[in-house]
Short mmCIF file of C-alpha atoms in Angstrom, two decimals:
data_model
loop_
_atom_site.label_atom_id
_atom_site.label_comp_id
_atom_site.label_asym_id
_atom_site.label_seq_id
_atom_site.Cartn_x
_atom_site.Cartn_y
_atom_site.Cartn_z
CA MET F 58 4.54 13.81 -17.40
CA TYR F 59 5.69 12.25 -14.29
CA THR F 60 7.61 9.47 -16.14
CA ILE F 61 9.99 12.02 -17.79
CA ASN F 62 11.26 13.11 -14.35
CA LEU F 63 12.14 9.48 -13.68
CA LEU F 64 14.29 9.05 -16.81
CA LYS F 65 17.21 10.91 -15.38
CA TYR F 66 17.58 8.22 -12.73
CA LEU F 67 18.00 5.42 -15.23
CA SER F 68 21.51 4.19 -15.85
CA LYS F 69 23.11 4.42 -19.29
CA GLN F 70 22.80 0.61 -19.64
CA THR F 71 19.05 0.66 -18.86
CA ILE F 72 18.50 3.48 -21.43
CA TYR F 73 20.53 1.49 -24.05
CA LEU F 74 18.33 -1.56 -23.37
CA GLY F 75 15.15 0.46 -23.71
CA VAL F 76 16.30 2.06 -27.03
CA VAL F 77 17.40 -1.27 -28.47
CA SER F 78 13.99 -2.75 -27.52
CA ILE F 79 12.21 0.02 -29.49
CA PHE F 80 14.65 -0.30 -32.34
CA LEU F 81 14.00 -4.07 -32.62
CA SER F 82 10.18 -3.54 -32.63
CA VAL F 83 10.60 -1.14 -35.59
CA ILE F 84 12.82 -3.53 -37.49
CA ALA F 85 10.11 -6.20 -36.92
CA ALA F 86 7.55 -3.91 -38.42
CA PHE F 87 9.67 -3.51 -41.63
CA ILE F 88 9.97 -7.33 -41.85
CA ASP F 89 6.20 -7.49 -41.49
CA ILE F 90 5.86 -5.23 -44.47
CA TYR F 91 8.35 -7.34 -46.40
CA PHE F 92 6.31 -10.46 -45.50
CA ALA F 93 3.08 -8.79 -46.60
CA ILE F 94 4.60 -7.79 -50.00
CA SER F 95 5.97 -11.41 -50.39
CA LEU F 96 2.59 -12.74 -49.72
CA ASN F 97 1.01 -10.56 -52.50
CA ASN F 98 3.84 -11.55 -54.86
CA ASN F 99 3.09 -15.22 -54.42
CA GLU F 100 6.64 -16.01 -53.17
CA THR F 101 7.55 -19.64 -52.43
CA ILE F 102 6.65 -21.21 -49.09
CA SER F 103 10.35 -21.52 -48.12
CA ILE F 104 10.99 -17.78 -48.57
CA LEU F 105 7.81 -17.01 -46.56
CA LEU F 106 9.09 -19.44 -43.93
CA TYR F 107 12.57 -17.87 -43.78
CA ILE F 108 11.00 -14.45 -43.21
CA GLY F 109 8.58 -15.88 -40.57
CA VAL F 110 11.51 -17.48 -38.65
CA LEU F 111 13.52 -14.25 -38.86
CA ARG F 112 10.48 -12.38 -37.55
CA PHE F 113 10.12 -14.85 -34.68
CA LEU F 114 13.82 -14.66 -33.78
CA LEU F 115 13.63 -10.89 -33.73
CA GLY F 116 10.54 -11.13 -31.51
CA LEU F 117 12.48 -13.23 -29.03
CA LEU F 118 15.43 -10.83 -29.11
CA PHE F 119 13.03 -7.97 -28.42
CA ILE F 120 11.56 -9.77 -25.42
CA TRP F 121 15.02 -10.52 -24.06
CA PHE F 122 16.06 -6.77 -24.33
CA PHE F 123 12.71 -5.72 -22.92
CA ILE F 124 13.05 -7.94 -19.86
CA LYS F 125 16.58 -6.83 -19.27
CA PHE F 126 15.38 -3.19 -19.47
CA SER F 127 12.51 -3.86 -17.04
CA MET F 128 14.90 -5.58 -14.46
CA ASN F 129 17.57 -2.93 -14.71
CA SER F 130 15.10 -0.14 -14.27
CA GLU F 131 13.87 -1.75 -11.11
CA ILE F 132 17.24 -1.75 -9.57
CA ASN F 133 17.73 1.92 -10.64
CA MET F 134 14.35 2.84 -9.05
CA LYS F 135 15.46 1.03 -5.83
CA GLU F 136 18.52 3.14 -5.69
CA LEU F 137 16.16 6.11 -5.51
CA THR F 138 14.97 4.87 -2.06
CA LEU F 139 18.11 6.69 -0.69
CA ASN F 140 16.61 10.06 -1.61
CA ILE F 141 13.44 9.59 0.47
CA ASP F 142 13.39 11.14 3.97
CA ASP F 143 10.29 9.42 5.54
CA ASN F 144 11.03 5.86 6.68
CA GLU F 145 7.50 4.52 5.97
CA LYS F 146 7.57 6.06 2.44
CA ARG F 147 11.14 4.59 2.06
CA ILE F 148 9.96 1.07 2.86
CA ASN F 149 6.88 1.48 0.70
CA PHE F 150 8.93 2.68 -2.24
CA PHE F 151 11.57 -0.04 -1.93
CA ASN F 152 8.97 -2.94 -1.67
CA ASN F 153 6.24 -1.64 -3.91
CA TYR F 154 6.65 1.52 -5.89
CA SER F 155 10.09 0.74 -7.32
CA ILE F 156 8.66 -2.49 -8.75
CA SER F 157 5.49 -0.91 -10.14
CA ILE F 158 7.42 1.96 -11.70
CA ALA F 159 9.89 -0.34 -13.40
CA HIS F 160 7.63 -3.18 -14.48
CA ILE F 161 4.45 -1.29 -15.19
CA LEU F 162 5.06 2.38 -15.72
CA LEU F 163 8.45 2.47 -17.54
CA THR F 164 8.04 -0.81 -19.42
CA GLY F 165 4.43 0.36 -20.24
CA TRP F 166 5.80 3.51 -21.85
CA VAL F 167 8.45 1.64 -23.75
CA ARG F 168 5.77 -0.65 -25.11
CA ILE F 169 3.51 2.25 -25.99
CA PHE F 170 6.42 4.07 -27.68
CA SER F 171 7.55 1.05 -29.61
CA GLU F 172 4.07 -0.04 -30.74
CA THR F 173 3.24 3.48 -31.79
CA LEU F 174 6.32 3.49 -33.99
CA VAL F 175 5.29 0.09 -35.34
CA LEU F 176 1.89 1.60 -36.07
CA LEU F 177 3.50 4.47 -38.01
CA VAL F 178 5.60 2.16 -40.04
CA LEU F 179 2.73 -0.15 -40.82
CA SER F 180 0.36 2.70 -41.45
CA SER F 181 2.70 4.21 -43.92
CA ILE F 182 2.70 1.09 -46.06
CA ILE F 183 -1.08 1.01 -45.95
CA PHE F 184 -1.18 4.58 -47.01
CA ILE F 185 1.21 4.10 -49.92
CA LYS F 186 0.04 0.68 -51.12
CA TYR F 187 -3.62 0.58 -50.11
CA LEU F 188 -4.92 4.22 -50.58
CA GLU F 189 -8.32 2.95 -51.39
CA VAL F 190 -8.55 1.32 -48.02
CA ILE F 191 -7.71 4.60 -46.26
CA LYS F 192 -10.59 6.33 -48.11
CA LEU F 193 -12.95 3.60 -47.01
CA ILE F 194 -12.04 3.79 -43.33
CA ILE F 195 -11.88 7.61 -43.04
CA MET F 196 -15.52 8.10 -42.45
CA PRO F 197 -15.88 5.33 -39.66
CA ALA F 198 -12.59 6.73 -38.16
CA LEU F 199 -13.99 10.30 -38.03
CA ILE F 200 -16.99 9.02 -36.03
CA THR F 201 -15.20 6.59 -33.71
CA ILE F 202 -12.10 8.63 -32.85
CA PRO F 203 -14.05 11.31 -30.84
CA LEU F 204 -15.99 8.49 -29.10
CA LEU F 205 -12.73 6.76 -28.25
CA ALA F 206 -11.36 10.09 -26.96
CA LEU F 207 -14.37 10.51 -24.73
CA TYR F 208 -14.05 6.94 -23.48
CA PHE F 209 -10.37 7.44 -22.58
CA PHE F 210 -11.15 10.72 -20.83
CA ALA F 211 -13.67 8.88 -18.64
CA LEU F 212 -11.16 6.05 -18.22
CA LYS F 213 -8.39 8.43 -17.10
CA ASN F 214 -10.66 10.21 -14.62
CA SER F 215 -11.84 6.84 -13.18
CA ARG F 216 -8.21 5.94 -12.69
CA LYS F 217 -7.42 9.21 -11.03
CA LEU F 218 -10.34 8.75 -8.53
CA ALA F 219 -9.43 5.01 -7.97
CA THR F 220 -5.82 5.97 -7.24
CA LYS F 221 -6.84 8.66 -4.80
CA GLU F 222 -9.19 6.25 -2.98
CA GLN F 223 -6.69 3.51 -3.00
CA LEU F 224 -4.00 5.79 -1.39
CA ASN F 225 -6.49 6.98 1.27
CA TYR F 226 -7.36 3.45 2.10
CA ILE F 227 -3.80 2.16 2.25
CA ASN F 228 -2.62 5.13 4.30
CA HIS F 229 -5.55 4.77 6.78
CA ILE F 230 -4.93 1.01 7.20
CA LEU F 231 -1.09 1.62 7.54
CA THR F 232 -1.83 3.76 10.66
CA ILE F 233 -3.86 0.90 12.16
CA LEU F 234 -1.55 -2.02 11.40
CA PRO F 235 1.08 -1.18 13.98
CA ILE F 236 -1.55 -1.81 16.71
CA ILE F 237 -1.88 -5.43 15.75
CA GLU F 238 0.46 -6.66 18.61
CA ARG F 239 -1.75 -4.84 21.19
CA ALA F 240 -4.87 -6.30 19.43
CA ARG F 241 -3.32 -9.77 19.78
CA ILE F 242 -2.74 -9.29 23.50
CA ILE F 243 -6.26 -8.09 24.27
CA GLY F 244 -7.86 -10.57 21.79
CA THR F 245 -9.28 -8.14 19.32
CA VAL F 246 -7.51 -8.92 16.08
CA HIS F 247 -11.03 -9.07 14.53
CA PHE F 248 -11.15 -5.28 15.01
CA ILE F 249 -8.25 -4.78 12.60
CA ARG F 250 -9.79 -7.32 10.20
CA ASP F 251 -13.10 -5.43 10.34
CA LYS F 252 -11.30 -2.21 9.73
CA ILE F 253 -9.50 -3.59 6.64
CA ILE F 254 -12.86 -4.90 5.29
CA ASN F 255 -15.13 -2.04 6.26
CA THR F 256 -12.92 0.94 5.27
CA ALA F 257 -12.43 -0.53 1.82
CA LYS F 258 -15.92 0.26 0.63
CA ILE F 259 -15.28 3.58 -1.19
CA TYR F 260 -12.00 2.28 -2.52
CA LYS F 261 -13.64 -0.87 -3.85
CA ILE F 262 -16.33 1.10 -5.77
CA ALA F 263 -13.82 3.56 -7.26
CA TYR F 264 -11.50 0.76 -8.24
CA ALA F 265 -14.19 -1.44 -9.68
CA ARG F 266 -15.40 1.47 -11.86
CA SER F 267 -11.79 2.06 -13.03
CA ILE F 268 -11.18 -1.70 -13.80
CA PHE F 269 -14.46 -1.79 -15.67
CA PHE F 270 -13.28 1.03 -18.02
CA ALA F 271 -9.91 -0.62 -18.45
CA LEU F 272 -11.34 -4.10 -19.24
CA SER F 273 -13.93 -2.66 -21.57
CA THR F 274 -11.15 -1.35 -23.91
CA LYS F 275 -10.78 -4.73 -25.56
CA PRO F 276 -14.45 -5.40 -26.41
CA ILE F 277 -14.92 -1.76 -27.55
CA ILE F 278 -12.03 -2.09 -30.00
CA GLU F 279 -13.27 -5.49 -31.12
CA ILE F 280 -16.73 -4.11 -31.95
CA LEU F 281 -15.25 -1.18 -33.85
CA VAL F 282 -13.18 -3.66 -35.91
CA LEU F 283 -16.27 -5.71 -36.61
CA ILE F 284 -18.13 -2.64 -37.75
CA ALA F 285 -15.21 -1.66 -40.00
CA ILE F 286 -15.08 -5.10 -41.49
CA ILE F 287 -18.82 -5.19 -42.12
CA TYR F 288 -18.62 -1.71 -43.59
CA PHE F 289 -15.72 -2.80 -45.85
CA TYR F 290 -17.62 -5.90 -47.19
CA SER F 291 -20.83 -4.09 -47.59
CA ASN F 292 -19.08 -1.88 -50.15
CA LYS F 293 -18.28 -4.99 -52.24
CA ASN F 294 -14.53 -4.85 -51.45
CA THR F 295 -12.13 -7.67 -51.56
CA ILE F 296 -8.90 -7.86 -49.42
CA GLU F 297 -5.41 -8.94 -50.50
CA PRO F 298 -3.66 -11.53 -48.14
CA GLY F 299 -0.78 -9.01 -47.46
CA LEU F 300 -3.33 -6.40 -46.31
CA ILE F 301 -4.94 -8.93 -44.04
CA TYR F 302 -1.59 -9.64 -42.42
CA ILE F 303 -0.84 -5.96 -42.06
CA GLY F 304 -4.29 -5.27 -40.71
CA TYR F 305 -3.77 -8.08 -38.15
CA ARG F 306 -0.44 -6.46 -37.03
CA VAL F 307 -1.98 -3.00 -36.92
CA LEU F 308 -4.85 -4.18 -34.69
CA GLY F 309 -2.29 -6.02 -32.42
CA SER F 310 -0.30 -2.79 -31.97
CA ILE F 311 -3.44 -0.67 -31.49
CA TYR F 312 -4.44 -3.06 -28.72
CA SER F 313 -1.00 -3.03 -27.10
CA VAL F 314 -1.09 0.84 -27.02
CA PHE F 315 -4.68 1.07 -25.71
CA ASN F 316 -4.05 -1.73 -23.29
CA ASN F 317 -0.96 -0.05 -21.80
CA LEU F 318 -2.26 3.53 -21.71
CA PRO F 319 -4.79 3.08 -18.82
CA ILE F 320 -2.20 1.21 -16.81
CA VAL F 321 0.48 3.86 -17.15
CA PHE F 322 -2.14 6.49 -16.42
CA HIS F 323 -2.95 4.71 -13.20
CA TYR F 324 0.58 4.48 -12.02
CA GLU F 325 1.49 8.01 -13.08
CA GLN F 326 -1.51 9.21 -10.96
CA GLN F 327 -0.55 6.95 -8.02
CA LEU F 328 2.99 8.28 -7.95
CA LYS F 329 1.89 11.82 -8.25
CA GLN F 330 -0.55 11.52 -5.44
CA SER F 331 1.74 9.56 -3.20
CA GLY F 332 4.04 12.58 -3.03
CA LEU F 333 7.15 10.51 -3.82
CA MET K 150 28.97 -14.56 34.46
CA ASN K 151 28.80 -13.74 38.18
CA MET K 152 27.25 -10.45 37.40
CA ASN K 153 24.58 -12.21 35.35
CA ASN K 154 23.88 -14.64 38.14
CA ASP K 155 23.65 -11.80 40.77
CA PHE K 156 21.19 -10.03 38.47
CA GLU K 157 19.09 -13.06 37.91
CA LEU K 158 19.00 -13.80 41.71
CA LYS K 159 17.98 -10.23 42.42
CA ILE K 160 15.19 -10.27 39.80
CA ASN K 161 13.99 -13.68 41.08
CA LYS K 162 13.98 -12.58 44.66
CA LEU K 163 12.00 -9.43 43.81
CA ALA K 164 9.56 -11.33 41.70
CA LYS K 165 8.92 -13.69 44.60
CA ASP K 166 8.42 -10.76 47.04
CA ILE K 167 6.07 -8.98 44.60
CA ILE K 168 3.99 -12.16 44.18
CA ASN K 169 3.78 -12.68 47.90
CA SER K 170 2.75 -9.15 48.55
CA ASP K 171 -0.78 -8.52 49.68
CA SER K 172 -0.98 -5.10 48.11
CA ARG K 173 -3.13 -4.83 45.08
CA ILE K 174 -1.10 -1.98 43.57
CA ILE K 175 2.58 -2.47 43.22
CA GLY K 176 5.14 -0.04 41.87
CA ILE K 177 8.65 -0.99 40.78
CA ARG K 178 11.14 1.93 40.98
CA GLY K 179 14.59 2.09 39.59
CA VAL K 180 16.87 3.95 37.22
CA SER K 181 17.02 3.22 33.56
CA GLY K 182 18.72 -0.12 32.76
CA SER K 183 18.19 -1.42 36.30
CA GLY K 184 16.01 -4.31 35.06
CA LYS K 185 12.42 -3.09 35.64
CA SER K 186 11.13 -4.31 32.28
CA THR K 187 13.01 -7.66 32.80
CA LEU K 188 11.31 -8.04 36.10
CA LEU K 189 7.81 -7.41 34.56
CA ARG K 190 8.53 -9.99 31.82
CA ASN K 191 9.66 -12.42 34.56
CA LEU K 192 6.42 -11.77 36.44
CA GLU K 193 4.37 -12.35 33.32
CA GLY K 194 6.02 -15.79 32.99
CA ILE K 195 5.35 -16.63 36.64
CA TYR K 196 1.74 -15.58 36.56
CA CYS K 197 1.41 -17.79 33.43
CA GLY K 198 -1.59 -16.54 31.56
CA GLU K 199 -3.19 -14.84 34.48
CA ALA K 200 -1.22 -11.63 33.73
CA ILE K 201 -0.96 -9.47 30.77
CA TYR K 202 2.24 -7.41 30.01
CA PHE K 203 2.01 -4.14 28.22
CA ASP K 204 5.26 -2.51 27.04
CA SER K 205 5.72 1.25 27.03
CA SER K 206 5.08 1.74 23.28
CA ILE K 207 1.82 3.64 22.57
CA ILE K 208 0.40 3.49 19.17
CA ILE K 209 -2.53 5.82 18.28
CA PHE K 210 -4.15 5.06 15.01
CA GLU K 211 -6.49 7.21 12.88
CA GLY K 212 -9.96 6.90 14.38
CA SER K 213 -12.13 8.16 17.29
CA ILE K 214 -11.02 8.00 20.94
CA GLU K 215 -13.65 5.29 21.49
CA GLU K 216 -12.11 3.15 18.74
CA ASN K 217 -8.56 3.79 20.04
CA ILE K 218 -9.51 2.68 23.55
CA LEU K 219 -12.01 -0.14 22.93
CA MET K 220 -10.42 -1.57 19.75
CA GLY K 221 -13.48 -3.64 19.02
CA ARG K 222 -14.30 -4.59 22.66
CA LYS K 223 -18.01 -4.39 23.48
CA ILE K 224 -18.11 -1.69 26.13
CA SER K 225 -19.99 1.47 25.23
CA PHE K 226 -19.15 4.93 26.52
CA GLU K 227 -22.85 5.41 27.39
CA LEU K 228 -22.93 2.16 29.55
CA ASN K 229 -19.62 3.02 31.09
CA PRO K 230 -19.60 6.61 32.33
CA LEU K 231 -16.22 5.90 33.91
CA LEU K 232 -14.44 6.27 30.62
CA LYS K 233 -15.80 9.83 30.33
CA GLU K 234 -14.07 10.78 33.51
CA ILE K 235 -10.72 9.87 32.15
CA PHE K 236 -10.29 13.02 30.21
CA PHE K 237 -12.07 15.17 32.74
CA TYR K 238 -9.64 18.09 32.23
CA GLU K 239 -9.64 18.11 28.47
CA ALA K 240 -12.90 19.07 26.93
CA ARG K 241 -12.14 18.03 23.36
CA LEU K 242 -10.99 14.57 24.40
CA GLN K 243 -14.30 14.02 26.17
CA ASP K 244 -15.96 13.87 22.81
CA LYS K 245 -15.89 10.23 22.03
CA ASN K 246 -16.08 10.98 18.33
CA PHE K 247 -13.12 13.33 18.28
CA TYR K 248 -11.00 12.00 15.37
CA LEU K 249 -7.41 11.25 16.34
CA ASP K 250 -4.52 11.25 13.93
CA ARG K 251 -0.82 11.54 14.47
CA GLY K 252 -0.79 15.24 14.52
CA ASN K 253 -3.61 16.34 16.81
CA ILE K 254 -2.81 14.90 20.19
CA SER K 255 0.24 15.21 22.39
CA THR K 256 2.51 12.32 23.61
CA GLY K 257 1.00 12.59 27.07
CA GLN K 258 -2.57 12.38 25.70
CA SER K 259 -1.52 9.40 23.65
CA GLN K 260 -0.05 7.74 26.70
CA ARG K 261 -3.24 8.20 28.73
CA ILE K 262 -5.32 6.73 25.93
CA GLY K 263 -2.87 3.87 25.62
CA ILE K 264 -3.01 3.06 29.38
CA ILE K 265 -6.80 3.09 29.50
CA ARG K 266 -6.81 0.93 26.37
CA ASP K 267 -4.61 -1.59 28.28
CA ILE K 268 -6.60 -1.69 31.47
CA VAL K 269 -10.20 -1.04 30.40
CA ASP K 270 -11.27 -4.57 30.18
CA SER K 271 -8.97 -6.51 32.44
CA ILE K 272 -11.32 -9.44 33.25
CA ASN K 273 -9.82 -10.02 36.74
CA ARG K 274 -6.28 -10.37 35.54
CA VAL K 275 -2.90 -9.13 36.83
CA ILE K 276 -1.96 -6.04 34.74
CA LEU K 277 1.83 -5.39 34.17
CA ILE K 278 2.51 -2.04 32.66
CA ASP K 279 5.97 -0.76 31.66
CA GLU K 280 6.53 3.00 32.36
CA PRO K 281 2.88 3.97 32.08
CA THR K 282 3.36 7.67 32.74
CA SER K 283 6.83 8.46 31.42
CA ALA K 284 5.45 11.21 29.10
CA LEU K 285 3.29 12.86 31.88
CA ASP K 286 4.24 15.62 34.20
CA TYR K 287 4.06 14.96 37.95
CA LYS K 288 0.69 16.60 38.53
CA THR K 289 -0.99 14.90 35.53
CA SER K 290 0.48 11.52 36.35
CA THR K 291 -0.63 11.86 40.03
CA GLU K 292 -4.14 12.70 39.03
CA PHE K 293 -4.21 9.92 36.41
CA PHE K 294 -2.82 7.30 38.86
CA ASN K 295 -5.29 8.45 41.45
CA PHE K 296 -8.15 7.93 38.95
CA ILE K 297 -6.97 4.42 38.07
CA PHE K 298 -6.33 3.39 41.67
CA THR K 299 -9.80 4.51 42.69
CA ASN K 300 -11.38 2.57 39.96
CA LEU K 301 -9.48 -0.75 40.10
CA ASP K 302 -12.74 -2.71 40.74
CA LYS K 303 -14.55 -1.07 37.91
CA PHE K 304 -11.73 -1.91 35.51
CA CYS K 305 -11.83 -5.42 36.90
CA ILE K 306 -8.07 -5.39 37.71
CA LYS K 307 -6.98 -8.15 40.04
CA LYS K 308 -3.62 -6.62 40.63
CA LEU K 309 -1.77 -3.69 39.05
CA ILE K 310 1.99 -3.77 38.81
CA PHE K 311 3.80 -0.88 37.07
CA THR K 312 7.28 0.36 36.70
CA SER K 313 8.44 3.99 37.21
CA HIS K 314 11.57 5.90 37.46
CA SER K 315 9.81 8.99 38.76
CA SER K 316 9.59 10.13 42.34
CA PHE K 317 5.81 9.40 42.39
CA GLN K 318 4.37 8.53 45.88
CA ASP K 319 1.03 7.19 46.93
CA LYS K 320 0.16 5.42 50.09
CA ARG K 321 -1.99 2.83 48.28
CA VAL K 322 1.06 1.61 46.35
CA HIS K 323 3.59 -0.92 47.70
CA PHE K 324 6.87 0.13 46.11
CA PHE K 325 9.78 -2.09 45.44
CA ASP K 326 13.12 -0.52 44.58
CA ILE K 327 15.43 -2.12 42.08
CA SER K 328 18.90 -0.73 41.77
#
């Protein structure tokens, strides 16, 4: 993966901030399990409140470390500008790519990694404590997972194409933009405006298709959850309050992972194709 | 301070002489750093809207020759056979759809496209061009200048003023030396 090549450029402090962010997420998952068990054991409201506040403070601490990681990684990436030979690419990297890499690609992967660990922790408690539920969801999962895989394959390809067309478009317009002073003198700025509008057609189609796939992730997951709930109730099952809470957290983590995946795919493709 | 004043006086006097000249084609000759570009800028100010100044930078963008020259102006190659003559000695550049990018034309070819772009639709204005043929050899620049001088009316140029540090000679041009 392209991101792995970037890790060596991160400072020790940035790596430390990223690791602590992931660590805090995992601790939060354990507190979630503790909260779920307390719910099932009918603990007092004050105990539940203490756990809730602890969970909230841990969430804030995670956000603080996560932001610090994001900002530090941006500056680390900006340092990389010194390694680029071409001036245009250098400016583009300093202004745009360094920001995208830090705030979207690297933070995206940290988020995916931390939420996947959270999923593992939460899934383990479901597996241990609610084995019956696992049995119930195995069948729907076997059907939906290949469909999801197919969906993400299409999504990744659409991202690849969108990135290619986006770069073609940007590079083409970048060759035209320097002529703007001449266009002002001879009174044809409209020519450059027309170029910006008219040459965007292919890029717009490819990008719209890619955004469609990315935005469809949420409704697709929502419908799958609805089907799973209907399936669960149609088999005359009841749900414990702790399981509802864990289920809610699991869905949140699944959504974070699937929401970030297309975005990081997109930026990985963009960086690969930009030749930086 | 005195040197600056002397320089300004020299530029102002030359500008006045150029404006008063009856010649339609004026060349300003001088070595690098002698003030040729300053004089052109000065003239642009004096003509006040009646003149257009084009510096020596030539930018060719990705697109056909037609697009690079016309840049959205409504003059078609078919209607204006004159433009076809410009690249009379280079077959591939005669094709109006030949797609230009940074790598497939020389600096000299870029410069010729750039000059034609600057003068093609002059709408009876004074055209001030800085070092228009600096990237051309003597033979090519002579041919090219000859082509422009012959077609001043077709390009609707009221007066053409250009700078040059080459030894270019043409009896149609009134040269002013700046040194």
